[in-house]
Tab-separated table of C-alpha atoms and ligand atoms in Angstrom:
chain	number	residue	atom	x	y	z
A	9	MET	CA	110.023	106.460	28.306
A	10	ASN	CA	111.868	102.996	27.766
A	11	THR	CA	113.054	104.135	24.449
A	12	THR	CA	114.876	107.350	25.961
A	13	ILE	CA	116.448	105.380	28.563
A	14	GLN	CA	117.682	103.038	25.939
A	15	THR	CA	118.965	105.668	23.749
A	16	ASP	CA	120.715	107.451	26.742
A	17	ASN	CA	122.420	104.220	27.653
A	18	ARG	CA	123.629	103.538	24.142
A	19	GLU	CA	125.029	107.084	23.896
A	20	GLU	CA	126.714	106.580	27.309
A	21	VAL	CA	128.290	103.521	26.202
A	22	ARG	CA	129.408	105.110	22.870
A	23	ARG	CA	130.774	107.953	24.637
A	24	LYS	CA	132.990	105.718	27.079
A	25	SER	CA	134.075	103.806	24.107
A	26	MET	CA	135.344	106.704	22.372
A	27	GLU	CA	137.213	107.854	25.571
A	28	ALA	CA	138.811	104.505	25.693
A	29	LEU	CA	140.543	105.029	22.270
A	30	THR	CA	142.119	108.155	20.472
A	31	PRO	CA	140.048	110.339	17.995
A	32	GLU	CA	142.192	108.987	15.106
A	33	ILE	CA	141.390	105.484	15.981
A	34	VAL	CA	137.593	106.068	16.604
A	35	GLN	CA	137.672	107.966	13.161
A	36	TYR	CA	139.448	104.901	11.507
A	37	ILE	CA	136.748	102.446	13.155
A	38	GLU	CA	133.876	104.526	12.069
A	39	GLN	CA	135.199	104.298	8.431
A	40	CYS	CA	135.268	100.601	8.702
A	41	ALA	CA	131.879	100.345	10.598
A	42	ARG	CA	130.418	101.776	7.387
A	43	ASP	CA	131.793	99.054	5.258
A	44	GLU	CA	129.175	96.159	4.829
A	45	LYS	CA	131.822	93.567	5.834
A	46	SER	CA	133.043	95.649	8.760
A	47	GLN	CA	134.190	92.520	10.697
A	48	SER	CA	136.860	91.951	8.090
A	49	HIS	CA	138.555	95.390	9.456
A	50	LEU	CA	138.690	93.625	12.940
A	51	ILE	CA	142.430	92.509	12.898
A	52	GLY	CA	143.381	95.982	11.277
A	53	VAL	CA	141.744	97.774	13.841
A	54	LEU	CA	143.391	95.871	16.903
A	55	HIS	CA	146.697	96.235	15.078
A	56	ARG	CA	146.128	100.215	15.282
A	57	VAL	CA	144.950	99.927	19.079
A	58	GLN	CA	147.979	97.875	20.098
A	59	GLY	CA	150.307	100.252	18.087
A	60	HIS	CA	149.098	103.069	20.107
A	61	PHE	CA	148.491	101.593	23.487
A	62	GLY	CA	151.210	98.885	23.460
A	63	TYR	CA	148.602	96.321	24.157
A	64	LEU	CA	145.045	95.553	24.099
A	65	GLY	CA	143.449	96.169	27.388
A	66	ARG	CA	139.895	95.062	28.307
A	67	GLU	CA	138.325	98.686	28.065
A	68	GLN	CA	140.035	99.023	24.600
A	69	LEU	CA	138.612	95.582	23.438
A	70	ASP	CA	134.950	96.601	24.628
A	71	ALA	CA	135.431	99.919	22.768
A	72	VAL	CA	136.333	98.270	19.553
A	73	ALA	CA	133.224	95.783	19.836
A	74	GLN	CA	130.943	98.728	20.531
A	75	LEU	CA	132.098	101.036	17.702
A	76	LEU	CA	132.850	98.298	15.059
A	77	GLN	CA	129.378	96.725	16.094
A	78	VAL	CA	131.201	93.351	16.399
A	79	PRO	CA	130.256	91.015	19.465
A	80	ALA	CA	132.552	91.384	22.229
A	81	ALA	CA	133.360	87.668	22.210
A	82	LYS	CA	134.609	87.766	18.623
A	83	VAL	CA	136.798	90.631	19.429
A	84	THR	CA	138.304	88.876	22.392
A	85	GLY	CA	138.343	85.583	20.453
A	86	VAL	CA	140.671	87.409	17.746
A	87	ALA	CA	142.768	89.242	20.237
A	88	THR	CA	143.520	85.940	22.136
A	89	PHE	CA	143.955	83.776	19.168
A	90	TYR	CA	146.978	85.541	17.344
A	91	HIS	CA	150.096	85.664	19.010
A	92	PHE	CA	151.218	89.064	18.062
A	93	PHE	CA	148.293	90.528	20.059
A	94	ARG	CA	149.229	91.298	23.484
A	95	LEU	CA	146.801	91.531	26.393
A	96	GLU	CA	148.884	92.875	28.978
A	97	PRO	CA	151.131	95.842	29.338
A	98	ARG	CA	154.890	95.290	28.451
A	99	GLY	CA	157.598	96.097	30.842
A	100	ARG	CA	160.018	99.138	30.589
A	101	PHE	CA	162.693	96.916	28.860
A	102	VAL	CA	161.383	94.270	26.293
A	103	ILE	CA	164.204	91.759	25.911
A	104	ASN	CA	163.917	89.761	22.729
A	105	VAL	CA	165.950	86.492	22.522
A	106	CYS	CA	166.605	85.512	18.820
A	107	LEU	CA	165.708	81.835	18.408
A	108	GLY	CA	166.671	82.009	14.632
A	109	THR	CA	168.974	79.101	13.320
A	110	ALA	CA	172.344	80.792	13.708
A	111	CYS	CA	171.734	81.866	17.289
A	112	TYR	CA	170.069	78.584	18.053
A	113	VAL	CA	172.840	76.727	17.069
A	114	LYS	CA	175.368	78.920	19.249
A	115	GLY	CA	173.387	78.453	22.354
A	116	ALA	CA	170.519	80.821	22.201
A	117	GLU	CA	168.338	78.342	24.289
A	118	ARG	CA	170.739	78.383	27.211
A	119	VAL	CA	170.795	82.190	27.244
A	120	ALA	CA	166.971	82.256	26.996
A	121	ASP	CA	166.818	79.697	30.022
A	122	ARG	CA	169.123	81.992	32.088
A	123	LEU	CA	166.958	84.947	31.220
A	124	LYS	CA	163.856	83.151	32.506
A	125	GLU	CA	165.452	81.723	35.749
A	126	GLU	CA	166.964	85.280	36.603
A	127	LEU	CA	163.588	86.984	35.775
A	128	GLY	CA	161.257	84.254	37.100
A	129	ILE	CA	159.072	84.633	33.870
A	130	GLN	CA	158.604	82.707	30.765
A	131	PHE	CA	158.344	84.101	27.049
A	132	GLY	CA	155.330	86.411	26.709
A	133	GLU	CA	155.394	87.392	30.274
A	134	THR	CA	156.572	90.599	32.250
A	135	THR	CA	158.174	90.904	35.600
A	136	SER	CA	155.644	91.866	38.522
A	137	ASP	CA	157.739	95.117	38.967
A	138	GLY	CA	157.089	95.909	35.228
A	139	LEU	CA	160.588	96.138	34.535
A	140	PHE	CA	161.164	93.465	31.981
A	141	SER	CA	159.178	91.691	29.377
A	142	LEU	CA	160.611	88.505	27.648
A	143	GLU	CA	160.113	87.557	24.176
A	144	GLY	CA	161.462	84.928	21.622
A	145	THR	CA	161.831	86.296	18.145
A	146	ARG	CA	163.082	85.013	14.751
A	147	CYS	CA	166.180	86.129	13.011
A	148	LEU	CA	167.144	89.947	13.934
A	149	GLY	CA	169.465	90.035	11.021
A	150	ALA	CA	172.589	90.080	13.097
A	151	CYS	CA	173.515	86.223	12.670
A	152	GLY	CA	177.402	87.290	12.668
A	153	LEU	CA	177.048	88.318	16.425
A	154	ALA	CA	174.971	84.948	17.400
A	155	PRO	CA	173.680	84.487	19.798
A	156	VAL	CA	171.890	87.756	20.004
A	157	VAL	CA	169.546	89.521	22.444
A	158	MET	CA	168.024	92.741	21.689
A	159	ILE	CA	166.773	95.129	24.401
A	160	GLY	CA	164.764	98.146	23.020
A	161	ASP	CA	166.604	98.859	19.917
A	162	LYS	CA	170.073	97.841	21.320
A	163	VAL	CA	171.663	94.495	20.177
A	164	PHE	CA	173.679	92.402	22.313
A	165	GLY	CA	175.829	89.930	20.554
A	166	ASP	CA	177.819	86.795	21.480
A	167	MET	CA	175.795	86.331	24.623
A	168	THR	CA	176.522	83.582	27.245
A	169	PRO	CA	174.437	82.734	30.088
A	170	ASP	CA	176.781	84.041	32.404
A	171	GLN	CA	176.550	87.595	30.969
A	172	VAL	CA	172.704	87.784	31.704
A	173	PRO	CA	172.759	88.961	35.332
A	174	ALA	CA	175.086	91.939	34.616
A	175	LEU	CA	172.872	92.742	31.623
A	176	LEU	CA	169.789	92.875	33.673
A	177	GLU	CA	171.338	94.721	36.527
A	178	LYS	CA	172.806	97.456	34.049
A	179	HIS	CA	169.230	97.980	32.873
A	180	ALA	CA	167.658	97.938	36.376
A	181	LYS	CA	170.212	100.766	36.995
A	182	MET	CA	169.026	102.452	34.069
A	183	ARG	CA	165.543	102.604	35.531
A	184	ASP	CA	166.595	103.753	38.760
A	185	ALA	CA	168.566	106.538	37.220
A	186	GLU	CA	165.421	107.650	35.018
A	187	GLU	CA	163.396	107.680	38.199
A	188	GLY	CA	166.119	109.500	40.018
A	189	GLY	CA	166.630	106.647	42.422
A	190	PRO	CA	169.851	105.190	43.752
B	224	FES	S1	169.626	84.002	13.660
B	224	FES	FE1	169.796	85.182	15.389
B	224	FES	S2	170.391	87.181	14.456
B	224	FES	FE2	169.869	85.854	12.730
């Protein structure tokens, strides 16, 4: 009797884990789980999950632990240790401030400070309205335009702190337009 309940529970947990991911990711994890060293695939699996969902939510981390048969604490430990994993959803617009040498020399830090001040967030954070995320990044390959800020796939060069408010306002309006707002 007990065995039946445990089996049912296990199947229920497995079903929920599969629902938290995509069929392709589940298939990939199942392949990895067959490997004797399944834990060595953990980072690769988390990259795939983040690639699809944009971040690693609690539900997805638990699902990876279940399906890859790795302790949940280990999965959380890896996800929090590496800076390239995100545990929160990102904003509609991701602002990347280049902190490479050329941009730094030309005042990237002052631009970054103004962005932080205007948005009320630090690097790695997202505004409470979900509109902007702020990231610091290495050379974006546009050093001739330093200091450079990238929003989505658009590059904004020769940035000054004073240009920041207008740039943010322009993007806030873009979101309003997308939503059919004012
Ligand atoms: S250092 Fe900023 S684009 Fe190269």
